[in-house]
Short mmCIF file of C-alpha atoms in Angstrom, two decimals:
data_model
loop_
_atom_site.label_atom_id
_atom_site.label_comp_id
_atom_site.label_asym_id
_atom_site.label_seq_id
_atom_site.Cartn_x
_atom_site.Cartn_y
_atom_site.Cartn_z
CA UNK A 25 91.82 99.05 138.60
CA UNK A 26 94.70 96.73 138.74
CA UNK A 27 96.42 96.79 135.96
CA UNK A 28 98.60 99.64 135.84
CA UNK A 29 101.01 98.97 132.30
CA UNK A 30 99.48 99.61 128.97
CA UNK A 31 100.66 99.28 125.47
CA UNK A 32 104.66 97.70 125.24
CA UNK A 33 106.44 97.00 122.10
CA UNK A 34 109.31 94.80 122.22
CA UNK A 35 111.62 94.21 119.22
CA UNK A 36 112.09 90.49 118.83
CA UNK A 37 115.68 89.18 117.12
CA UNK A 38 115.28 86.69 114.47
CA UNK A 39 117.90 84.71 112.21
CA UNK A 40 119.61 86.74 109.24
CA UNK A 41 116.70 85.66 106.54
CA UNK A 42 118.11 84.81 103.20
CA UNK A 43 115.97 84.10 99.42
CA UNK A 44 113.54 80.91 100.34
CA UNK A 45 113.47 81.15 104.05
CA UNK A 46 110.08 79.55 105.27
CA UNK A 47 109.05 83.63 107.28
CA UNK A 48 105.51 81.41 108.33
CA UNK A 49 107.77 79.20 110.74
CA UNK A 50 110.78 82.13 111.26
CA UNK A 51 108.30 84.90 112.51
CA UNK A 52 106.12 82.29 114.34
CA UNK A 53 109.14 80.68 116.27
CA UNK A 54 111.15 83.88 117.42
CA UNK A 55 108.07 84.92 118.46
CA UNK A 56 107.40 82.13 120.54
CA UNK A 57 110.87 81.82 122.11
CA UNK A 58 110.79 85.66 122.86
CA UNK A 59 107.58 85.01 124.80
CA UNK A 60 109.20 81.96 127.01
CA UNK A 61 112.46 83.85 127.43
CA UNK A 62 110.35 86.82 128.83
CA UNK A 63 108.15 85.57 130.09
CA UNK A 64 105.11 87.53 128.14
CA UNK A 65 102.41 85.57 127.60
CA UNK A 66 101.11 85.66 123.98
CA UNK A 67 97.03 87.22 124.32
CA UNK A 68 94.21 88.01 121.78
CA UNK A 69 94.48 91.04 119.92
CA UNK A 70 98.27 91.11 120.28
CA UNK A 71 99.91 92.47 117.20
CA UNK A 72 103.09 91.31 115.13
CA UNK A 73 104.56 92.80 112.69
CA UNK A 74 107.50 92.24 110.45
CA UNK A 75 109.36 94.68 108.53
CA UNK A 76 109.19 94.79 104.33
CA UNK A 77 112.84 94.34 104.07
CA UNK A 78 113.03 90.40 105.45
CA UNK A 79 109.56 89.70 103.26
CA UNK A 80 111.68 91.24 100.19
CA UNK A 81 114.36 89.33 101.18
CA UNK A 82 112.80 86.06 101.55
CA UNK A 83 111.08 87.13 98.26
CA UNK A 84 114.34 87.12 96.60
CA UNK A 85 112.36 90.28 95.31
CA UNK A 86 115.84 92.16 93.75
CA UNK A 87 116.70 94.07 90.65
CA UNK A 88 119.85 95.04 88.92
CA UNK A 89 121.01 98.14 87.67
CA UNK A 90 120.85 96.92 84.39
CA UNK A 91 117.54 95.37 84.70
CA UNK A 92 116.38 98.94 85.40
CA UNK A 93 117.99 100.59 82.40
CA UNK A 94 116.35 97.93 80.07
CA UNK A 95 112.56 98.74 81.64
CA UNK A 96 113.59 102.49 81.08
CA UNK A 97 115.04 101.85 78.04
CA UNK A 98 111.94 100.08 76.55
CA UNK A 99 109.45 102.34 78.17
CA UNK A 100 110.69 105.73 77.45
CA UNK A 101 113.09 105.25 74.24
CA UNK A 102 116.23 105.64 75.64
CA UNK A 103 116.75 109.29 74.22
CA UNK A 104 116.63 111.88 76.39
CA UNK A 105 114.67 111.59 79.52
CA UNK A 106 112.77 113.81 81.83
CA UNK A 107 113.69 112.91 85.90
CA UNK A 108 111.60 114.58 88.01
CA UNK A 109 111.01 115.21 91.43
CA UNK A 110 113.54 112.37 93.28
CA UNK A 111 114.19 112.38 96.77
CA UNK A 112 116.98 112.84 97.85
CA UNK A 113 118.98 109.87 99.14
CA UNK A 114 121.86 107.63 98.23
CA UNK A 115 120.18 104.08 99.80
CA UNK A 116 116.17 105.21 98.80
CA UNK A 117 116.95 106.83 94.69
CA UNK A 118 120.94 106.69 93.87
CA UNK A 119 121.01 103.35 92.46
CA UNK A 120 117.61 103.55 91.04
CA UNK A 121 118.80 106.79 89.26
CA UNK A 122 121.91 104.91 87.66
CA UNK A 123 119.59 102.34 86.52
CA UNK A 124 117.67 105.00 84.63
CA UNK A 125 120.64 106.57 83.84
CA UNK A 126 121.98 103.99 82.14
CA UNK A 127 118.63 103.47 79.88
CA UNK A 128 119.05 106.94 78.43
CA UNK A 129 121.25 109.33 76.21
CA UNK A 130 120.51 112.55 78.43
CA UNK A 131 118.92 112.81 81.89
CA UNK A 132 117.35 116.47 82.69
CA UNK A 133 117.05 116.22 86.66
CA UNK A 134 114.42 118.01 88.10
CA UNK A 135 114.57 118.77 91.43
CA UNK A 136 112.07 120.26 93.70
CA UNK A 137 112.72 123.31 96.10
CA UNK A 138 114.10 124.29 99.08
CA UNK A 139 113.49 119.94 99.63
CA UNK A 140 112.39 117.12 98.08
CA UNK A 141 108.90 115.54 99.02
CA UNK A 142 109.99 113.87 102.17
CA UNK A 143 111.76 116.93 103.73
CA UNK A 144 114.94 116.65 102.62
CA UNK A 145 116.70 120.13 102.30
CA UNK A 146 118.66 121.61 99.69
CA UNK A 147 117.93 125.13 100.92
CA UNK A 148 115.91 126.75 103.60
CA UNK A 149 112.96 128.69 103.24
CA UNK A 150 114.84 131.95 104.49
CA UNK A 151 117.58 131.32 102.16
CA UNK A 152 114.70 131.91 99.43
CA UNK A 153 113.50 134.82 101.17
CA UNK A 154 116.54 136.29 100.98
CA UNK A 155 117.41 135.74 97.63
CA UNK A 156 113.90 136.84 96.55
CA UNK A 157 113.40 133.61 94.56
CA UNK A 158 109.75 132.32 94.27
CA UNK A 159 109.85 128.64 95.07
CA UNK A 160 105.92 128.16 93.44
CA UNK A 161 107.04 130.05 90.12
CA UNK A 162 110.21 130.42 89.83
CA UNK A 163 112.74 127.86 87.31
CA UNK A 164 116.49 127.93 88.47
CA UNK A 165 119.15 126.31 85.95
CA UNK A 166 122.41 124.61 87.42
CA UNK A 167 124.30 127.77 86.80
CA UNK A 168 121.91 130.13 88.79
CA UNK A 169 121.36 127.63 91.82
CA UNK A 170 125.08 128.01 92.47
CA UNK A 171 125.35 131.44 92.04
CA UNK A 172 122.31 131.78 94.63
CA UNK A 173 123.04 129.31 97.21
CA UNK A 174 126.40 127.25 96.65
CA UNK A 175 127.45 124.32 97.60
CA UNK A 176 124.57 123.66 100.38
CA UNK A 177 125.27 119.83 101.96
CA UNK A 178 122.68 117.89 103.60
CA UNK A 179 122.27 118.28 107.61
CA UNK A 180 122.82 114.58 108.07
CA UNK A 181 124.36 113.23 106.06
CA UNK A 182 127.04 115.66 104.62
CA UNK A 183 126.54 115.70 101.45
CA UNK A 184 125.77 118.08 98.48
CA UNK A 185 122.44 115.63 96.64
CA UNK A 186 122.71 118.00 93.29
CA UNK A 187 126.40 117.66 92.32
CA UNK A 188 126.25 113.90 93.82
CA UNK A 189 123.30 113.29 91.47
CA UNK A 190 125.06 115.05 88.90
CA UNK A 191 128.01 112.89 89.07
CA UNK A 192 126.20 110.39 89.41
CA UNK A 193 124.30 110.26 86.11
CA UNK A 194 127.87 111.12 84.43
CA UNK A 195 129.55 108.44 85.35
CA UNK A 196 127.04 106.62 83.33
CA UNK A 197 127.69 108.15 80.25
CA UNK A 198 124.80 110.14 80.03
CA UNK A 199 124.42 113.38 79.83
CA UNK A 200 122.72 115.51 82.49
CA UNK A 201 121.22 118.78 82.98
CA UNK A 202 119.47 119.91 86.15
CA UNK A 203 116.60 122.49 86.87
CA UNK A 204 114.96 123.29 89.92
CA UNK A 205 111.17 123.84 89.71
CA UNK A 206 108.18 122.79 91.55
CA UNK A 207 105.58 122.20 88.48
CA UNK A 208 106.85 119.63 87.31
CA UNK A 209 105.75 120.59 83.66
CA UNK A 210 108.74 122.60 83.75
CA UNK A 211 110.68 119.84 82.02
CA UNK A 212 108.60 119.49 79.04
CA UNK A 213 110.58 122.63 77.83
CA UNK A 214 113.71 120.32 77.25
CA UNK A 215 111.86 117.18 76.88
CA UNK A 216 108.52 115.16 76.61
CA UNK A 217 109.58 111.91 77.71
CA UNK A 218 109.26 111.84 81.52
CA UNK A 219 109.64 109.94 84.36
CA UNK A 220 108.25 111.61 87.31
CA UNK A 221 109.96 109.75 90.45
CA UNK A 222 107.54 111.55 93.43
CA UNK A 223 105.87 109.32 95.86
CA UNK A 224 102.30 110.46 97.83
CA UNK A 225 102.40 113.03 94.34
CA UNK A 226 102.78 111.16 91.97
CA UNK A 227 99.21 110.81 90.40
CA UNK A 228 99.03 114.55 90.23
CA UNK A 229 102.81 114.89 88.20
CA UNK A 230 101.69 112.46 85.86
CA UNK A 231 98.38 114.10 85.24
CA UNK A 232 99.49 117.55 84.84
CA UNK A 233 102.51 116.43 82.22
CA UNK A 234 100.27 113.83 79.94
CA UNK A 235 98.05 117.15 79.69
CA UNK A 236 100.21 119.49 79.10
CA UNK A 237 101.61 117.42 76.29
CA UNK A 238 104.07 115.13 77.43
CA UNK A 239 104.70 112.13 75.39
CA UNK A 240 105.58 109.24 77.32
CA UNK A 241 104.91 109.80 81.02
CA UNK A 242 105.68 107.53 83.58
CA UNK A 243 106.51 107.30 87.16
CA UNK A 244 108.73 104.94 89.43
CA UNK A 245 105.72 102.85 89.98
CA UNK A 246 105.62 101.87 86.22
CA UNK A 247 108.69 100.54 85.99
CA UNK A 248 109.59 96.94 86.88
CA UNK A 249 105.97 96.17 87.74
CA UNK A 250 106.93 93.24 85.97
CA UNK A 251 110.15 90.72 85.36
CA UNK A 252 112.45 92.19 82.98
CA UNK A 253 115.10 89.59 82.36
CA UNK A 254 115.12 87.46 85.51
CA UNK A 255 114.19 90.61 87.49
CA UNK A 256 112.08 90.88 90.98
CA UNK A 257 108.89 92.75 89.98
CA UNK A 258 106.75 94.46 91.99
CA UNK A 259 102.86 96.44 91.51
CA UNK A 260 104.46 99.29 93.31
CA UNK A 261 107.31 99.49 90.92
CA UNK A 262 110.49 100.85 91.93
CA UNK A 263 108.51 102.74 94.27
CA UNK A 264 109.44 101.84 98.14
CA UNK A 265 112.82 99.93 97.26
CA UNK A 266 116.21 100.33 99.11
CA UNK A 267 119.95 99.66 97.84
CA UNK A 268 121.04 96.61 98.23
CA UNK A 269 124.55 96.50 96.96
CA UNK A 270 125.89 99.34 94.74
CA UNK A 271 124.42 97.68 91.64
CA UNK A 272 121.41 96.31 93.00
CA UNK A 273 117.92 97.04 94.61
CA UNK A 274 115.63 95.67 97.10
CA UNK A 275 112.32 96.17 95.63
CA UNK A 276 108.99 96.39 98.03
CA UNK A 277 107.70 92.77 99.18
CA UNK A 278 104.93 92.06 96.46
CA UNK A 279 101.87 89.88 97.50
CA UNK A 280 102.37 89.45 101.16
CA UNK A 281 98.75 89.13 102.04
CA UNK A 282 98.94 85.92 102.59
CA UNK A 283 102.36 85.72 104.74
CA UNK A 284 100.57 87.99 107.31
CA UNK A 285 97.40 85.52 107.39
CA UNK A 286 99.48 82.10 107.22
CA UNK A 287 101.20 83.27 110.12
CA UNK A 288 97.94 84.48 112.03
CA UNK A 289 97.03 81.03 111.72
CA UNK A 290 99.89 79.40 112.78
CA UNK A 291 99.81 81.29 115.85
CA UNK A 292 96.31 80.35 116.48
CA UNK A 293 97.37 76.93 116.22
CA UNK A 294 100.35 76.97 118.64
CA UNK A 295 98.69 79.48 120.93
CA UNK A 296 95.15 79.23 120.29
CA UNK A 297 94.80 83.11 120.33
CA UNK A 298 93.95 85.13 117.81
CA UNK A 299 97.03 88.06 117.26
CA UNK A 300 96.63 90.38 114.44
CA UNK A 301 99.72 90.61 111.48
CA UNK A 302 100.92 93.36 109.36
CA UNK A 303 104.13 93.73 107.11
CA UNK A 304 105.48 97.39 107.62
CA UNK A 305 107.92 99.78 106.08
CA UNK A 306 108.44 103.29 106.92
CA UNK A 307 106.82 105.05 109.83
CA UNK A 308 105.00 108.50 109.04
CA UNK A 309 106.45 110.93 111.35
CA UNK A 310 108.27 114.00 110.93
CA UNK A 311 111.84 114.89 112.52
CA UNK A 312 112.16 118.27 113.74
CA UNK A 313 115.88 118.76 113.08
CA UNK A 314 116.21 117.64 109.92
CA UNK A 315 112.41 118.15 108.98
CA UNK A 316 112.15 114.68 107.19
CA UNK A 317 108.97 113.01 107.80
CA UNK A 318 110.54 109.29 106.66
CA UNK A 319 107.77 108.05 104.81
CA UNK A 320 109.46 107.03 101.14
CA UNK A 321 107.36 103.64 100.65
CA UNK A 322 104.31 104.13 98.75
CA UNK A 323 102.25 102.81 101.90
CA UNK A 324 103.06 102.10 105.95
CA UNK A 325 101.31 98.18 105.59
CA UNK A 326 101.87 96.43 102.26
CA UNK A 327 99.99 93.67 104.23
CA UNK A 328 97.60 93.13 106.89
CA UNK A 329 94.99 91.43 108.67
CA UNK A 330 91.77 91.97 108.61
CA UNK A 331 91.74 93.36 112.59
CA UNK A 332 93.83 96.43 111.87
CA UNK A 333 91.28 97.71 109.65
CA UNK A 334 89.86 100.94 110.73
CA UNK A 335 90.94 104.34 112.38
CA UNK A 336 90.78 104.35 116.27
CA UNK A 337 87.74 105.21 118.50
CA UNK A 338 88.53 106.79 121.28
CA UNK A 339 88.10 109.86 123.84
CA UNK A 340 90.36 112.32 125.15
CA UNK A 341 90.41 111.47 128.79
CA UNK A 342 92.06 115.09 129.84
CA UNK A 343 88.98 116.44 128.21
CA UNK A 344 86.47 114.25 129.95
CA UNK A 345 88.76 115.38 133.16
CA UNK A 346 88.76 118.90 132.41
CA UNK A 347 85.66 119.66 131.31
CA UNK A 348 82.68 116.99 131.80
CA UNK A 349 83.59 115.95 135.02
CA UNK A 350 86.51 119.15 136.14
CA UNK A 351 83.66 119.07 139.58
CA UNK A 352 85.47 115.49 140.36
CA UNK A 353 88.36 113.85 141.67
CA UNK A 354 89.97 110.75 143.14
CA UNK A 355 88.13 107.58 142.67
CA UNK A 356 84.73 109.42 141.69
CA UNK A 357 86.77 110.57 139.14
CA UNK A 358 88.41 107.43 137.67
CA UNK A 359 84.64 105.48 137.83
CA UNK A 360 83.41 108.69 135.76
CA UNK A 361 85.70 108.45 133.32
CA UNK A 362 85.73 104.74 133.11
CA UNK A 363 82.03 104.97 133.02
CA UNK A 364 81.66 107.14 130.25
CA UNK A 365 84.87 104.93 127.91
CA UNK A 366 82.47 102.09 128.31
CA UNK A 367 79.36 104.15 127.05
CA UNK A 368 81.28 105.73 124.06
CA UNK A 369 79.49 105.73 120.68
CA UNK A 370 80.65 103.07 118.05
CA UNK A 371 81.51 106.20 116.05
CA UNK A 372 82.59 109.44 118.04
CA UNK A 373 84.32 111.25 114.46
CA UNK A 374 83.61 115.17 114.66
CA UNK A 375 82.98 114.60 118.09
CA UNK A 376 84.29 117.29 120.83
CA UNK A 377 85.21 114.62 123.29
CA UNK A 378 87.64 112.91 120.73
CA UNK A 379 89.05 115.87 119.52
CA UNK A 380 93.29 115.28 119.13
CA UNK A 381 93.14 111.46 119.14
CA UNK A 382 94.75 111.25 115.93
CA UNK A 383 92.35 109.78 113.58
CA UNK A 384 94.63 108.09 111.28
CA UNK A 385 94.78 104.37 109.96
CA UNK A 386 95.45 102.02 112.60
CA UNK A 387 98.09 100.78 110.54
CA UNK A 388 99.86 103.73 109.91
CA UNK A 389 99.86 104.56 113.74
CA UNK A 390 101.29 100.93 114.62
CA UNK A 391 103.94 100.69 111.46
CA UNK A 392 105.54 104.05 112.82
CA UNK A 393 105.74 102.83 116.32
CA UNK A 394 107.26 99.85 114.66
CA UNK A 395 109.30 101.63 112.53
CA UNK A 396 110.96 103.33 115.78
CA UNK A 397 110.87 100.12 117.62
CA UNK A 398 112.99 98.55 115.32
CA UNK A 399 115.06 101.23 114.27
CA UNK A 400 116.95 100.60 110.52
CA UNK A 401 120.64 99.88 111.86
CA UNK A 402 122.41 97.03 114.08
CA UNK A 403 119.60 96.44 116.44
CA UNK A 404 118.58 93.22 114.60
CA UNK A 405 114.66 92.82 115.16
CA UNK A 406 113.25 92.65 112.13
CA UNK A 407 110.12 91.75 114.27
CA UNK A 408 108.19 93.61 116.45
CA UNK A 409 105.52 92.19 118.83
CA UNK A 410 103.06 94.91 120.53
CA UNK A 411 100.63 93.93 123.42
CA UNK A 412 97.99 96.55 124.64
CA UNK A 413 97.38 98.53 122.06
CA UNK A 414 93.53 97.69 121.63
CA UNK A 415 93.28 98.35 125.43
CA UNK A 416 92.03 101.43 126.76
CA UNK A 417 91.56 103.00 130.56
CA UNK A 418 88.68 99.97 131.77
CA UNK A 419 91.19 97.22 130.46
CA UNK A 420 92.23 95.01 133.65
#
């Protein structure tokens, strides 16, 4: 066996993209200049990816604050308005929430306990135990929060989510009041116009308030699904966008299917191989300081091709090494092994000898390690070009 790297992923730097940028030629080009520079040659089943923000961009896909009020407004009556469940995050929620803000009389903010839905904490979990507070039952006002726990700030960030939300709203002119509960039917004792603002939960909220009588129920994904006044739009909603400027939001790249096939084709033109393409957002991992596990887009891959369909297939090799051939070693062992990857079933799921190989979506897998590959700061590639992945232990 000679070849002794296996997967890479390099970050590739591209131009600063701006609203009507051609991405087809952008992505294809630093792509092909990274691979001269190099010196990587560009090979079948190679995979690019590009992240949401500089399809967005391109997009022009953008919404004002007072875009979102006017949705809000329209949708829920502009009275007073449940907000349940945000996370907790000045570039992810805090202009969305002045948006919504704006659109009504009265906000009641309901947050979840001891963190939001992507791990952000307001508390800890022995800072309930000690207190003797209930997180699954029990409904804390404003007044009794503080009396409990203070003036907790976030780990990273430094700062204290409820009184910034809090001020937040105010400064709208709306009036607030904030609960902490984790049903979030808790609201509909102070209101049954709702806006449940959860991500991965959100199908659930909305169920469970529309039957215990809410009114108007909606979540972040119904609002600015479509233009409102020159607005982007997006199927996803608010759901996945990022600040842009202090009175403006990014929304989530809307119908980038085919971007990610128009430049698969493209490459097989200039290259004549055939490299797979995916649009990505947030990677799905969780940090184990601050106990966030990132993902606050509705989805990894907006858009993808048809290649990164699938879950992987593959066997544990320190299984096959410890157990069906532990009697072996050297060479003998290295043709076993290699024997036995190219003999694997098409479909090995439940299967001892895959057991901890991760079975989840190929494109989940690949948008975190492109998620970390890029990183969300200075580093400035918005691209990221991975070679190997589809290879396995036989691969030369």
């Amino acid at each position: 066996m000679s070849r002794t790297v296996g997967t890479v992923s390099r970050g590739i730097r591209a131009p600063i993209i701006r609203e009507g940028d051609d991405l087809v030629q952008i992505v294809t080009q630093s792509v092909l200049e990274a691979s001269q520079e190099s010196g990587f040659a560009i090979q079948d089943r190679d995979v690019l990816a590009m992240t949401e923000a500089i399809v967005a961009r391109a997009q022009g896909n953008y919404a004002t604050v007072e875009q979102i009020a006017a949705d809000v407004r329209a949708k829920l009556g502009g009275g007073t308005v449940g907000v349940v469940f945000p996370i907790l995050s000045r570039n992810r929620f805090a202009i969305c929430l002045r948006g919504i803000a704006m659109g009504c009389k009265k906000v009641i903010l309901q947050l979840s306990y001891p963190s939001d839905e992507v791990g952000n904490h307001l508390i800890s979990l022995d800072a309930l135990d000690e207190k003797g507070i209930d997180p699954y039952k029990d409904v804390l006002t404003l007044e009794k929060y503080r009396e409990l726990f203070g003036y907790e700030k976030h780990t990273f960030t430094g700062v204290d989510y409820v009184e910034y939300y809090e001020n937040l709203i105010k400064d709208t002119g709306a009036e607030v009041e904030v609960i902490f509960a984790n049903d979030p039917r808790a609201v509909l004792e102070y209101t049954k116009d709702v806006l449940t603002c959860d991500i991965h939960t959100r199908a659930r909220s909305k169920r469970l308030l529309k039957a215990a009588g809410g009114s108007r129920v909606l979540g972040l994904d119904d609002i600015l699904t479509q233009s409102v006044n020159g607005s982007g739009y997006n199927p996803y909603g608010l759901l996945g966008s990022n600040k842009a400027t202090e009175d403006k939001v990014k929304l989530f790249p809307r119908d980038a299917q085919p971007l990610v096939e128009a430049i698969q084709k493209e490459l097989l033109a200039k290259t004549g191989k055939h490299v797979e393409v995916m649009v990505y957002g947030d990677g799905a991992f969780k940090d184990p300081v601050g106990k966030i596990w990132e993902l606050a887009d509705p989805v990894v891959s907006p858009a993808y091709t048809a290649g990164l369909e699938g879950t992987p297939n593959e066997l544990k090799l320190k299984y096959l090494a410890d157990n069906d051939f532990g009697h072996l070693s050297g060479e003998a062992l290295r043709d076993a092994i290699a024997g036995a990857i190219r003999k694997k079933d098409g479909d090995l799921k439940g299967k001892m000898v895959s057991e901890g190989t991760t079975p989840r979506r190929l494109t989940d897998l690949i948008g975190s390690l492109c998620d970390l590959t890029s990183g969300s700061g200075d580093k400035g590639t918005p691209i990221v070009y991975i070679q190997g992945y589809f290879d396995n232990y036989t691969t030369e």
